[in-house]
XYZ file of C-alpha atoms in Angstrom:
785
model
C 0.045 0.116 -0.085
C 2.663 2.121 0.991
C 5.344 1.135 -2.141
C 1.805 1.913 -4.091
C 0.876 5.550 -2.442
C 4.729 6.582 -3.019
C 4.323 5.698 -7.332
C 0.741 7.360 -7.349
C 2.644 10.848 -5.857
C 5.693 10.489 -7.845
C 3.594 10.364 -10.950
C 1.219 13.199 -10.180
C 4.631 15.259 -9.525
C 5.476 14.737 -12.859
C 2.146 15.277 -14.468
C 2.480 18.722 -12.837
C 6.023 18.941 -13.961
C 4.950 18.569 -17.787
C 2.574 20.453 -17.660
C 4.087 23.086 -16.168
C 7.150 22.515 -19.501
C 4.470 21.927 -21.754
C 3.132 26.069 -21.280
C 6.032 27.367 -20.875
C 7.196 25.784 -24.457
C 4.063 26.946 -26.188
C 5.430 30.407 -25.336
C 8.917 30.389 -25.677
C 8.096 29.131 -29.562
C 5.800 31.884 -29.905
C 8.565 34.653 -28.659
C 10.662 32.459 -30.540
C 8.085 33.020 -34.309
C 7.526 36.877 -33.450
C 11.128 37.439 -33.210
C 11.801 35.498 -36.337
C 9.451 37.039 -38.122
C 10.629 40.584 -37.180
C 14.810 40.161 -38.010
C 14.037 37.055 -39.583
C 16.985 35.370 -38.104
C 17.060 31.234 -37.785
C 14.808 30.053 -34.853
C 18.236 29.233 -33.064
C 19.508 32.291 -33.773
C 16.149 33.952 -32.405
C 16.779 31.859 -28.959
C 19.538 33.145 -28.501
C 19.161 36.709 -28.820
C 16.195 36.506 -26.322
C 18.790 34.794 -24.021
C 20.155 37.302 -24.405
C 18.474 39.958 -23.965
C 17.440 38.232 -20.636
C 20.894 37.830 -19.385
C 21.178 41.773 -20.267
C 18.422 43.033 -18.914
C 18.332 41.540 -15.075
C 15.401 39.031 -16.655
C 14.137 35.202 -16.548
C 13.565 33.986 -19.662
C 9.738 33.651 -19.453
C 9.961 37.475 -18.614
C 11.842 38.593 -22.056
C 9.217 36.146 -23.931
C 6.110 37.740 -22.336
C 8.282 41.539 -23.497
C 8.708 40.130 -27.529
C 5.734 39.129 -27.782
C 4.492 42.483 -25.811
C 5.853 44.996 -28.821
C 4.242 43.032 -31.562
C 0.638 45.561 -31.005
C 1.326 48.871 -32.737
C 1.412 51.473 -30.168
C -1.522 53.365 -29.680
C -2.261 57.228 -27.804
C -1.781 56.628 -23.851
C -5.018 56.853 -22.724
C -7.609 57.375 -25.147
C -7.931 55.430 -28.575
C -7.973 57.039 -31.460
C -10.186 56.694 -34.195
C -8.587 55.043 -37.427
C -10.056 53.461 -41.226
C -10.469 49.751 -40.287
C -8.019 47.022 -42.172
C -9.315 45.898 -45.491
C -11.264 42.724 -44.380
C -9.903 39.712 -45.471
C -13.438 37.575 -44.865
C -17.334 39.181 -45.391
C -17.135 41.200 -41.927
C -20.678 42.372 -40.291
C -21.798 45.581 -40.644
C -20.905 48.214 -38.162
C -24.431 48.950 -35.266
C -25.768 52.856 -36.599
C -24.320 53.384 -32.829
C -20.738 54.385 -32.003
C -18.740 52.429 -30.524
C -17.811 53.309 -26.665
C -13.732 53.542 -26.827
C -12.251 51.968 -24.198
C -8.698 53.460 -21.995
C -6.116 51.743 -23.079
C -2.999 53.194 -22.447
C 0.912 52.215 -24.129
C 2.036 49.258 -22.781
C -1.560 48.019 -21.080
C -1.132 44.575 -24.260
C 1.886 43.563 -23.114
C 1.343 43.207 -19.137
C -2.648 42.085 -20.158
C -0.550 39.696 -22.248
C 2.410 38.528 -20.092
C -0.141 38.645 -17.225
C -2.710 36.246 -19.320
C 0.267 33.440 -20.281
C 1.823 33.117 -16.768
C -2.145 32.359 -15.650
C -2.098 30.019 -18.673
C 0.283 28.026 -17.714
C -1.338 26.459 -14.889
C -5.143 25.702 -16.568
C -5.310 22.224 -16.985
C -8.198 21.651 -19.579
C -9.883 24.511 -21.758
C -12.478 25.321 -18.734
C -10.131 26.939 -16.745
C -8.767 28.541 -20.149
C -12.085 30.519 -20.703
C -12.063 31.489 -16.811
C -8.817 33.276 -17.520
C -9.624 34.234 -21.237
C -12.957 36.275 -19.151
C -10.763 37.495 -16.250
C -8.390 39.329 -17.679
C -8.828 39.992 -21.143
C -13.026 40.927 -20.303
C -12.402 44.412 -18.236
C -10.182 45.307 -21.361
C -12.209 44.705 -24.019
C -15.941 45.345 -22.387
C -16.305 41.275 -22.668
C -19.067 38.998 -20.921
C -18.476 35.353 -21.770
C -16.239 33.264 -23.424
C -17.418 29.925 -25.144
C -14.363 27.814 -26.269
C -15.640 25.412 -29.356
C -13.521 22.070 -30.601
C -14.635 20.884 -34.228
C -15.670 17.462 -34.466
C -14.507 14.908 -37.425
C -18.045 14.913 -38.372
C -17.977 18.222 -38.672
C -20.221 19.902 -35.936
C -19.011 21.301 -33.032
C -18.554 21.021 -29.011
C -17.623 23.031 -26.018
C -15.097 22.393 -24.398
C -14.992 25.731 -22.227
C -16.944 28.418 -21.405
C -16.709 31.318 -18.178
C -19.567 33.987 -17.599
C -22.462 31.307 -19.119
C -24.611 29.601 -16.891
C -24.636 25.763 -17.025
C -28.406 25.352 -18.748
C -27.481 27.334 -22.018
C -24.551 25.641 -22.044
C -25.422 22.124 -22.220
C -28.070 23.650 -24.820
C -25.522 24.726 -27.019
C -23.372 21.838 -25.962
C -22.994 20.095 -29.832
C -23.749 22.044 -32.757
C -24.162 20.139 -35.216
C -22.541 21.068 -38.669
C -25.377 23.617 -40.701
C -24.344 27.098 -42.347
C -25.207 29.572 -41.146
C -22.687 28.763 -37.962
C -20.239 31.927 -37.512
C -17.636 29.920 -35.668
C -17.580 27.423 -38.475
C -17.313 29.934 -41.281
C -14.462 31.205 -39.007
C -12.317 27.913 -38.643
C -12.613 27.205 -42.964
C -11.750 30.672 -44.100
C -9.010 30.710 -40.923
C -9.872 34.394 -39.795
C -11.699 36.075 -37.359
C -14.867 36.478 -37.718
C -16.999 40.524 -35.802
C -20.225 40.257 -35.730
C -20.646 44.042 -34.475
C -24.991 44.603 -35.277
C -27.436 41.649 -33.797
C -30.659 42.695 -35.844
C -28.520 42.443 -39.116
C -26.390 39.207 -37.855
C -29.714 37.377 -36.932
C -31.163 37.295 -40.457
C -27.267 36.021 -41.901
C -25.832 33.812 -38.519
C -27.151 31.246 -36.161
C -26.569 33.590 -32.930
C -25.731 31.678 -29.522
C -27.725 32.547 -26.516
C -30.769 32.682 -25.368
C -32.541 35.077 -25.785
C -29.691 35.912 -29.058
C -30.053 39.139 -28.347
C -28.655 38.729 -24.874
C -25.208 39.818 -26.797
C -25.409 42.166 -29.953
C -21.767 42.236 -30.280
C -19.315 38.790 -30.316
C -15.911 37.399 -32.214
C -14.706 34.585 -33.544
C -11.009 33.815 -33.420
C -9.637 30.626 -34.812
C -7.259 29.445 -33.689
C -5.111 25.560 -34.922
C -3.709 23.960 -32.035
C -1.438 21.888 -34.744
C -1.277 21.354 -38.479
C -5.559 22.279 -39.277
C -7.110 24.753 -36.954
C -10.094 22.669 -34.999
C -10.700 25.719 -32.473
C -12.487 28.677 -31.925
C -12.971 31.143 -29.524
C -16.008 33.339 -29.047
C -15.275 36.736 -27.675
C -19.549 38.292 -26.195
C -20.589 41.401 -25.386
C -23.623 42.432 -23.586
C -23.373 46.285 -26.036
C -23.280 47.212 -29.442
C -20.814 48.241 -31.729
C -17.612 47.365 -33.674
C -14.664 45.890 -32.073
C -12.167 48.866 -32.246
C -8.462 48.276 -34.362
C -7.045 47.723 -30.741
C -9.168 45.330 -29.160
C -9.445 43.684 -33.069
C -5.389 43.291 -33.034
C -6.075 41.905 -28.377
C -7.537 39.415 -29.197
C -6.085 37.891 -31.675
C -2.848 38.009 -29.989
C -5.097 36.026 -26.903
C -5.986 34.087 -29.376
C -1.926 32.847 -31.064
C -1.162 32.951 -27.124
C -3.694 30.514 -26.252
C -2.392 28.060 -29.136
C 0.146 26.390 -27.324
C -1.849 26.013 -24.373
C -4.246 24.254 -26.081
C -2.306 22.249 -27.928
C -1.197 20.854 -24.316
C -4.839 19.508 -23.456
C -4.989 17.880 -26.834
C -1.987 15.799 -26.303
C -2.420 12.976 -23.727
C 0.167 13.836 -21.030
C 3.349 11.174 -21.068
C 3.665 8.911 -17.739
C 7.036 8.872 -16.653
C 9.236 6.642 -17.678
C 9.441 4.446 -13.621
C 9.730 0.967 -12.815
C 7.822 1.819 -9.673
C 4.571 2.458 -12.114
C 5.724 -0.197 -14.830
C 5.365 -2.535 -11.224
C 2.553 -1.302 -10.693
C 1.014 -1.421 -13.982
C 2.325 -5.278 -14.155
C 0.142 -6.098 -11.478
C -2.787 -4.347 -12.999
C -2.085 -6.690 -16.056
C -2.792 -9.297 -14.119
C -6.005 -8.797 -12.028
C -9.605 -9.660 -13.804
C -12.271 -8.086 -14.518
C -12.223 -4.348 -14.772
C -10.383 -1.939 -11.889
C -8.723 1.706 -12.295
C -6.411 2.563 -10.018
C -7.565 6.925 -10.248
C -5.844 10.303 -9.080
C -7.772 12.721 -8.220
C -7.196 16.399 -10.100
C -8.200 19.620 -7.757
C -8.886 22.888 -9.056
C -8.007 26.481 -7.920
C -10.825 25.205 -4.874
C -9.263 22.035 -3.858
C -12.189 20.735 -5.625
C -12.053 17.619 -7.225
C -12.798 18.004 -10.811
C -11.137 15.254 -12.813
C -9.935 11.861 -11.925
C -5.895 10.470 -13.836
C -6.297 7.013 -14.646
C -3.052 5.642 -13.660
C -2.979 2.093 -14.100
C -5.287 0.094 -15.835
C -6.972 -3.767 -15.970
C -7.142 -5.213 -19.728
C -11.200 -5.331 -19.606
C -10.881 -1.955 -18.791
C -13.057 -0.283 -22.000
C -14.261 3.077 -21.853
C -17.331 4.475 -24.688
C -14.642 4.564 -27.738
C -12.933 1.170 -27.035
C -9.348 1.516 -25.366
C -8.999 -0.925 -23.619
C -6.272 -1.621 -20.681
C -2.803 0.489 -21.271
C -4.365 2.782 -23.801
C -6.252 4.277 -20.791
C -3.099 5.448 -19.279
C -2.101 9.079 -18.034
C -6.132 10.129 -19.619
C -8.634 11.827 -17.682
C -11.353 9.889 -16.503
C -14.117 12.628 -17.822
C -12.229 11.921 -21.155
C -12.835 8.376 -20.983
C -16.751 8.080 -19.319
C -17.908 11.279 -19.946
C -21.176 10.749 -17.809
C -20.023 8.963 -14.746
C -19.939 13.136 -13.293
C -23.952 12.678 -13.636
C -23.878 9.270 -11.476
C -24.013 8.366 -7.752
C -20.810 7.042 -8.521
C -19.132 10.315 -8.776
C -19.976 11.457 -4.882
C -19.260 7.390 -3.979
C -15.546 7.903 -4.776
C -15.477 12.018 -2.996
C -16.967 10.212 0.070
C -14.032 7.610 -0.215
C -11.568 10.246 -0.384
C -12.872 12.060 2.142
C -13.671 9.591 4.797
C -11.511 6.587 4.072
C -14.244 4.391 4.536
C -14.835 2.169 1.115
C -17.555 2.630 -1.252
C -20.349 0.104 -3.040
C -22.918 1.512 -4.863
C -26.312 0.139 -5.818
C -26.581 -2.753 -8.346
C -27.372 -1.182 -12.403
C -28.132 -2.566 -15.775
C -25.389 -1.591 -18.148
C -25.081 -2.636 -22.115
C -22.076 -4.426 -22.938
C -20.188 -6.048 -25.449
C -20.504 -9.746 -25.889
C -19.277 -12.030 -28.295
C -19.662 -8.655 -31.341
C -23.063 -7.795 -30.001
C -24.204 -6.026 -27.326
C -26.489 -7.586 -23.996
C -27.172 -5.867 -20.519
C -25.661 -6.667 -17.453
C -25.967 -5.875 -13.972
C -23.259 -4.081 -12.137
C -21.751 -2.717 -8.891
C -18.987 0.149 -8.116
C -16.695 -0.339 -5.481
C -13.361 2.063 -4.576
C -11.416 2.122 -2.079
C -8.613 4.541 -1.099
C -5.426 3.967 -2.289
C -2.907 6.691 -0.229
C -4.772 10.348 -2.170
C -5.884 7.962 -4.979
C -8.788 5.460 -5.583
C -8.931 2.111 -6.673
C -12.050 0.958 -8.716
C -13.517 -2.248 -9.623
C -16.391 -2.690 -11.808
C -17.916 -5.380 -11.154
C -19.995 -8.137 -13.259
C -23.229 -10.094 -11.399
C -22.957 -13.761 -12.899
C -26.184 -14.016 -14.822
C -26.660 -17.412 -12.067
C -26.191 -15.066 -9.438
C -29.249 -12.975 -11.805
C -31.617 -15.800 -12.086
C -31.384 -17.450 -8.771
C -32.166 -13.619 -6.931
C -35.299 -13.681 -9.773
C -36.114 -17.096 -8.751
C -36.167 -15.815 -4.937
C -38.301 -12.806 -5.699
C -40.457 -15.188 -7.396
C -41.411 -16.688 -4.389
C -41.258 -14.384 -2.485
C -43.841 -12.336 -4.405
C -45.815 -15.255 -5.214
C -46.216 -16.930 -1.738
C -44.794 -19.971 -2.948
C -42.053 -22.632 -3.532
C -40.980 -24.976 -5.705
C -40.365 -28.717 -4.707
C -39.309 -32.035 -6.620
C -38.883 -36.216 -6.162
C -36.800 -38.244 -8.272
C -38.907 -41.299 -7.678
C -35.992 -43.538 -8.764
C -33.556 -42.456 -6.523
C -36.669 -41.117 -3.747
C -34.149 -37.892 -3.075
C -36.880 -34.920 -2.634
C -35.653 -31.181 -2.657
C -37.877 -28.482 -1.521
C -36.662 -24.411 -1.723
C -36.529 -22.709 1.866
C -40.143 -20.909 1.142
C -41.580 -25.024 0.762
C -40.612 -25.567 4.588
C -41.924 -22.099 5.913
C -45.495 -22.960 3.953
C -45.043 -26.487 5.322
C -44.738 -25.290 8.929
C -42.375 -27.782 8.881
C -38.719 -27.240 10.137
C -35.755 -27.994 6.887
C -33.952 -30.203 9.437
C -36.268 -32.289 9.256
C -35.974 -32.527 5.915
C -38.821 -33.127 2.941
C -41.778 -35.877 2.798
C -41.641 -38.099 0.102
C -44.357 -37.290 -2.632
C -46.894 -40.526 -0.835
C -46.595 -38.840 2.719
C -48.213 -35.238 1.623
C -51.401 -36.243 1.839
C -50.433 -36.733 5.261
C -49.920 -33.097 5.695
C -53.200 -31.990 4.813
C -56.587 -31.989 6.963
C -58.192 -35.162 7.206
C -61.162 -33.194 5.278
C -58.687 -33.304 2.469
C -56.239 -35.410 2.435
C -58.073 -38.347 0.170
C -58.940 -35.678 -2.280
C -54.742 -34.867 -2.218
C -53.742 -38.837 -1.795
C -56.012 -39.450 -4.595
C -54.489 -37.183 -7.060
C -50.704 -38.160 -6.200
C -52.020 -41.537 -6.751
C -53.269 -40.969 -10.702
C -50.121 -39.412 -10.704
C -47.487 -41.427 -9.906
C -50.137 -44.453 -11.503
C -50.596 -42.643 -14.197
C -48.218 -39.366 -15.188
C -51.729 -37.660 -14.592
C -50.484 -33.682 -13.348
C -53.201 -32.396 -10.865
C -53.952 -29.103 -9.473
C -55.245 -29.597 -6.004
C -56.506 -26.906 -2.993
C -55.887 -28.233 0.455
C -55.364 -27.221 4.197
C -53.466 -27.600 6.824
C -53.169 -26.772 10.387
C -50.118 -24.490 11.690
C -49.164 -22.825 15.090
C -51.308 -19.934 13.471
C -54.040 -21.688 12.625
C -56.264 -22.930 9.392
C -53.440 -22.507 6.384
C -55.286 -23.413 2.512
C -52.883 -24.403 0.026
C -52.924 -25.174 -3.631
C -50.241 -27.882 -4.936
C -49.253 -28.192 -8.763
C -46.864 -31.169 -10.247
C -46.443 -32.200 -13.091
C -44.873 -36.092 -13.695
C -41.717 -36.698 -16.160
C -42.236 -39.494 -18.027
C -38.776 -41.705 -18.840
C -38.725 -43.296 -22.504
C -40.813 -46.325 -22.098
C -43.450 -43.071 -20.395
C -42.573 -44.348 -16.873
C -42.717 -41.438 -14.895
C -39.598 -41.316 -12.890
C -39.267 -37.439 -11.493
C -42.076 -34.545 -10.393
C -41.837 -31.254 -10.615
C -43.889 -28.819 -8.638
C -44.986 -25.843 -6.205
C -46.974 -24.746 -3.301
C -48.620 -21.745 -3.176
C -50.666 -19.920 -0.219
C -53.826 -19.221 -0.669
C -54.889 -17.736 2.793
C -55.093 -14.432 2.221
C -56.978 -15.101 -1.143
C -59.562 -17.368 0.627
C -59.808 -15.416 3.305
C -61.086 -12.578 1.081
C -63.402 -14.862 -0.776
C -65.065 -16.191 2.630
C -65.040 -12.406 3.892
C -67.444 -11.732 0.605
C -69.462 -14.259 0.882
C -69.985 -13.673 4.623
C -70.936 -9.711 3.702
C -72.772 -10.785 0.515
C -74.978 -12.642 2.991
C -75.078 -10.194 5.540
C -76.288 -7.646 2.747
C -78.787 -9.448 1.700
C -80.080 -10.484 5.377
C -80.510 -6.418 5.484
C -81.689 -5.792 1.715
C -84.650 -8.074 2.775
C -85.174 -6.462 6.497
C -84.866 -3.110 5.134
C -87.226 -4.113 1.921
C -89.819 -5.388 4.017
C -89.509 -2.403 6.026
C -90.004 0.570 2.818
C -92.960 -1.966 2.103
C -95.174 -2.326 5.995
C -93.655 1.789 5.205
C -95.329 2.288 2.377
C -98.543 0.957 3.112
C -98.618 2.436 6.492
C -98.192 5.680 4.523
C -100.912 5.173 1.867
C -103.625 3.961 4.747
C -102.923 7.503 6.830
C -102.706 10.120 4.219
C -104.748 8.869 1.630
C -104.585 10.842 -1.875
C -107.219 12.357 -3.339
C -107.125 11.543 -6.939
C -109.512 14.663 -8.369
C -108.621 18.733 -7.336
C -110.726 19.349 -4.094
C -113.235 22.463 -3.244
C -112.048 23.423 0.418
C -113.944 26.818 1.695
C -114.880 28.417 -2.089
C -110.874 27.436 -2.978
C -109.324 24.949 -5.640
C -107.119 22.225 -4.074
C -105.000 20.415 -5.930
C -102.393 17.551 -4.026
C -98.942 15.194 -5.488
C -97.145 13.183 -3.100
C -93.728 11.831 -4.992
C -91.408 9.153 -2.735
C -87.911 9.220 -3.280
C -86.427 7.075 -5.858
C -83.157 6.805 -4.421
C -82.770 4.415 -0.793
C -85.735 1.674 0.013
C -87.080 3.586 2.968
C -90.508 5.973 3.101
C -89.516 9.505 3.977
C -91.699 11.456 6.193
C -93.145 14.273 4.115
C -97.277 14.380 4.660
C -100.504 17.039 4.001
C -103.545 17.933 5.609
C -106.137 20.022 3.385
C -110.072 19.956 5.607
C -112.739 22.135 5.992
C -113.658 23.383 9.702
C -116.959 23.104 11.025
C -117.449 26.541 11.243
C -115.659 26.994 7.282
C -113.043 27.546 7.156
C -110.137 25.594 5.395
C -107.458 24.269 7.190
C -103.557 23.697 5.135
C -101.040 21.974 6.912
C -98.076 20.388 4.845
C -94.986 19.168 7.237
C -91.406 17.220 6.748
C -90.137 14.766 9.469
C -86.365 14.617 9.559
C -85.741 11.188 9.068
C -86.656 7.879 6.927
C -88.726 4.808 7.132
C -91.262 3.355 10.382
C -90.300 5.730 12.881
C -90.604 9.137 10.326
C -93.671 7.789 8.773
C -94.870 7.361 12.805
C -93.711 10.478 13.918
C -95.670 11.781 10.695
C -98.916 10.645 11.698
C -98.452 11.535 15.384
C -98.406 15.409 13.792
C -100.685 15.042 10.955
C -103.345 13.959 13.434
C -102.364 16.116 16.313
C -102.739 19.699 14.553
C -105.949 18.744 12.578
C -107.266 17.896 16.412
C -105.758 21.295 17.902
C -106.629 23.894 15.608
C -110.178 21.677 15.197
C -110.630 22.180 18.973
C -110.237 26.122 18.973
C -106.139 26.198 19.103
C -104.353 29.217 17.359
C -102.363 28.645 15.149
C -99.416 29.695 17.075
C -100.475 27.444 19.983
C -100.705 24.329 17.982
C -96.378 24.483 17.406
C -95.391 24.836 20.636
C -98.102 21.844 21.556
C -96.644 20.038 19.365
C -92.920 21.195 19.711
C -93.710 19.572 22.941
C -95.373 15.935 21.944
C -92.014 15.757 20.280
C -89.751 16.674 22.900
C -91.324 14.453 25.663
C -92.369 11.417 23.530
C -89.292 9.979 21.620
C -86.126 8.427 23.043
C -84.221 9.718 20.057
C -85.304 13.445 19.492
C -86.949 14.024 16.260
C -87.089 16.888 14.767
C -89.757 17.906 12.030
C -90.524 21.396 9.592
C -94.388 22.735 9.217
C -96.466 25.283 8.129
C -100.420 25.926 9.827
C -102.401 28.181 7.431
C -106.294 28.763 8.285
C -108.327 30.322 5.196
C -111.329 32.599 5.671
C -113.417 32.451 3.155
C -115.756 35.718 4.499
C -112.600 37.662 3.859
C -110.578 35.743 1.998
C -107.459 36.033 4.921
C -104.784 33.727 4.649
C -103.845 33.518 8.598
C -100.628 31.099 8.554
C -97.376 29.948 10.823
C -94.721 28.162 10.320
C -91.551 26.134 12.378
C -88.277 25.885 10.214
C -90.040 25.339 6.853
C -89.816 27.495 3.465
C -92.575 30.091 2.599
C -95.249 29.924 0.658
C -94.901 31.113 -2.798
C -97.916 33.531 -4.005
C -98.522 33.688 -8.130
C -100.216 36.962 -8.534
C -101.617 38.101 -11.858
C -98.587 36.073 -13.654
C -95.830 37.481 -10.919
C -94.269 34.998 -8.443
C -93.309 36.139 -5.054
C -92.574 34.975 -1.190
C -94.263 35.203 1.665
C -92.330 36.848 3.860
C -92.251 34.054 7.295
C -92.622 35.144 10.518
C -90.879 33.732 12.837
C -90.620 30.166 14.270
C -88.007 27.419 14.266
C -87.842 23.425 13.748
C -90.012 21.643 16.033
C -88.552 19.919 18.711
C -84.667 21.914 18.570
C -85.789 23.697 21.324
C -87.876 24.095 24.666
C -89.111 27.034 24.600
C -89.556 28.214 20.876
C -91.208 32.294 19.592
C -93.684 31.339 16.541
C -95.692 33.886 14.982
C -98.244 34.812 12.612
C -98.402 36.141 9.322
C -101.646 36.897 7.566
C -101.949 37.419 3.860
C -104.837 38.433 2.488
C -105.768 36.342 -1.466
C -107.433 38.057 -4.485
C -109.267 36.340 -7.358
C -107.287 34.288 -9.230
C -104.034 34.208 -6.828
C -102.258 30.956 -6.227
C -100.374 29.958 -3.755
C -98.673 26.288 -3.424
C -96.778 25.121 -0.479
C -94.041 22.112 -0.675
C -91.315 20.838 0.735
C -88.299 21.271 0.507
C -87.301 18.124 -1.972
C -89.342 19.471 -4.733
C -86.507 23.448 -4.489
C -83.216 21.085 -3.478
C -80.693 19.650 -5.523
C -76.998 18.239 -5.359
C -74.137 20.724 -5.223
C -76.560 23.762 -5.111
C -78.104 26.079 -3.037
C -81.579 26.138 -1.503
C -81.537 30.150 -2.485
C -81.693 28.534 -6.385
C -83.837 26.320 -6.044
C -86.211 29.047 -4.534
C -86.042 30.951 -7.584
C -85.903 27.682 -10.151
C -89.232 27.007 -8.086
C -91.048 31.004 -8.931
C -89.360 30.760 -12.674
C -91.219 28.034 -13.213
C -94.176 28.415 -11.690
C -94.509 32.224 -13.594
C -93.672 30.393 -17.336
C -95.994 27.479 -15.853
C -99.444 29.341 -14.386
C -102.233 28.321 -16.902
C -105.554 26.641 -14.920
C -106.163 23.967 -16.344
C -106.677 20.749 -14.714
C -103.558 18.545 -14.138
C -101.665 21.374 -14.649
C -99.320 20.608 -11.236
C -98.022 18.158 -13.356
C -95.621 19.583 -15.954
C -95.120 21.862 -12.724
C -93.228 18.664 -11.482
C -91.703 17.719 -14.441
C -89.552 20.916 -14.442
C -88.423 21.213 -11.069
C -87.605 17.582 -10.673
C -85.258 16.313 -13.383
C -83.009 12.726 -12.832
C -83.231 11.068 -9.717
C -85.186 11.974 -6.391
C -83.506 11.952 -3.725
C -85.755 13.589 -0.970
C -89.636 13.084 -0.909
C -92.032 16.092 -2.617
C -95.332 16.872 -1.387
C -97.111 19.875 -3.137
C -100.447 21.708 -2.249
C -101.554 23.461 -4.935
C -104.683 26.373 -3.889
C -106.117 28.739 -6.553
C -108.453 31.208 -5.813
C -111.605 31.692 -8.447
C -111.905 34.515 -10.662
C -116.198 34.342 -9.970
C -117.188 33.658 -6.781
C -118.117 29.505 -7.265
C-alpha cells in the first residue's frame, strides 16, 4: 500500500512538471516565431537573441518572451484610443451598428502587461474550462467582454463546447453540441481561418445562428480561429452585451490572445506522457494480471481544492471506455474523457466520500450494456471504491447470470408466496425450496417428505382428495392441481399444490416437479366476501320489508285525492312523490280539510329521517295538528304543543318542519305560521313572490321556541303553493337557487286547467329524486263559485 502511494505521488508530481514544461514551451516557441518574423533570423538565432536580452536586462527567459510578444502590438495614444480606418477585411465582416462604439481606455504597454499576466495564468490551466475562465478574467475588463466560449471541431464537422465562462450551465448544456449547419459563425471562422466580427445583432440574426437565450443577449461577438496543430480546429468566442464595432486595438489584442492560447490548447489535445518509472511499470504489471475491470485513479483538484477529474494511472486489460480504448491505452487519460457521464451519476459522489472519509464505497446494482461476442448484452454491475494513499482503486463487478437467476427465482417465490419442490421417483430423493418448508410449517432440519406422504400433512377432510391426485400422478402421469388445508401454529392455512411427472423413454414417471402456493389471504377474502354478501342480502330483505310496511302505513294514513278538491271556495290540487333513491319511506305529509265554521285548514310538513319512525311521527303530527285546530287552538299555540310533543314522546329526539295556514273565505284572509319550513309561493297576475315568513323555528329543536302568525289577503285568480324542501333542493346547489328556479317555473306554467301541477313537477324534478316531494296547489277562483 505504501509503495503504491509513493508511485501515485511521483506520477502526479511528474505530470505537473510536464504540464508546466508544455505551457512554458508554447510561450517560448511563440516568442521565437515573433522575433523571427521581425528580424528574419533562424529559430536558434532567435532563441540565443532572447537569452542575451534577458541576461542583459537581468530578466528571466519567460519575462523576456512576454516582452517580445508585447512589442507586436502597435503603440497608440497613451490615454484614449484614436479612431482610425478599419483594415481591409479578408473575409466578409458584419456591418457595424449605427451607434458609435464606446472607446476603451488603453495606455501604451497595457496590452503587453495584459498578455503577460494572461500567459503566466495559462501556464497553470489544466482544462479548456480553466482557459475560458482565465480569458474572461484577464480580457473581460479590457475589451468589455461578458462571456467566453471555446468550441472544438468534431470529426463529423460539428462543434463541441469544451470550455465556457460567463455562461450559465443551462445555456451551456443547450449549446454544447452544434451540428455542421450553414450559417454558424464559428464554423465559418474555422473554415476561412479568419476572425469573424459580428457587430450588429439585428443584421447578424438574419445571417447567422446566434448563440444565446435569447439570441439578443449578446449584441456583439467575435469568433477567433485557433490552430492547435496542422489544422485550425478550435474557435474562441468573445461575447459582449453592448453593440458596436470591435476597435482595431481590441481586434489585435484578441487575436494576440488567441495565438497565445494555441500552445496551451495543443497540450490539452496531446496525451500526457507517463514518466518512465520502474515502480509505475510494476503497478501496471500487477493490474495486467488482475481479472475484471479495475482502475487506479489520482484525483485532479482545481484552484479551490475540489476534485474536478481523475487521472487513470493503472488499468486492467478488461477495462474499456466509451470509445473502445482498453487496458494500457487508458493510462494518463482523464476519467471524464473516457467516461463523460460518470460525473452525473451517484458513483462520483461515492468516490468523493471515500476520498474524504476513507470508508470503502459500493454502489447499488445497475444495468449497463456491454459488448459480448460481437453484440450488446444488458448486464448488471456494481462499483466498489477504496482509498489508496491519495488516490482510489475502483472496481466494476459484473454480477453473474446464475446469481441473477437465483435472485429472480427467490423474488418470484417471495412475491407469489409460493415455493418449488422436486421428487426423484428412482432414488427417492426430494428437494424443496426454503419457501415450501415455511408454507408447510415444517422444520428444514427434518427434510422434505416423500410425495406419497404429502397427503398426511393435510387436514383429514382434504387428505383423501390429495392422496387420490398423487396416486393418479404416480400411476398414470396425470398432472394435478389440488387445493388443501393444513393446520399450523398460526391456524388453518389454505394451500394449492400443483405437480407434473417427467417420464422416461418408456413413459414411466421418474421425476415429479411442482410448487406449493399459499392462498390463505385469498381464501379468507373470499369467505369474508361471501359472509358480507349474505349479510347485505339479509339486511336488504329487512329494509325492503320495512319499506313495504312503511309504504302501506303511509298510504293508509295519508290518502291522496285522485282529483282536485273544493275547500271554502278554493280549488286544491295535491301531489306526493316518494324518493327514487334508497329503500326507506320519507316523512313528508300534508293535510287539507274544511273546519266546522267553514274555514279551510292547510298543513304541510316534513319529518326528519326515513322509515317506520318517520312515518309514525308524521301520523302523530298530522292528526294532532288537525285535532288542535278543530278544538280551537291558535296556529302558534298548536305549534308550541306539537314542539312539546316531539320533545317528550321520543327517546331519540325527532325534528320536523311545518306550515299551518287557516283561510277565511268571507274575508279572503289567509292566516299562517311556520316552524322552520320554506315559505309559501304566491302567484298573482303572473308575478311570483314568496310570502315573508313570520318568526318560527324547527319543531323539536328547543324547549321554549317563539312562533308568530302572518296574514295575507288573497285576491281572485291568486295561486298559492305549499311544498316540502325536496322540490327545491338539488345536490351541489344552494337553496336560494332552488327557490329562484321554482318561482321561474311557476310563472312560466301558470295555466289554470286541471293537471297543471304535473308539468310543473316534471320541470322541477330532473334526474333521480333523493327526497320525498309533497305539494299543495291552492287556487282562488276568478269568479265566486
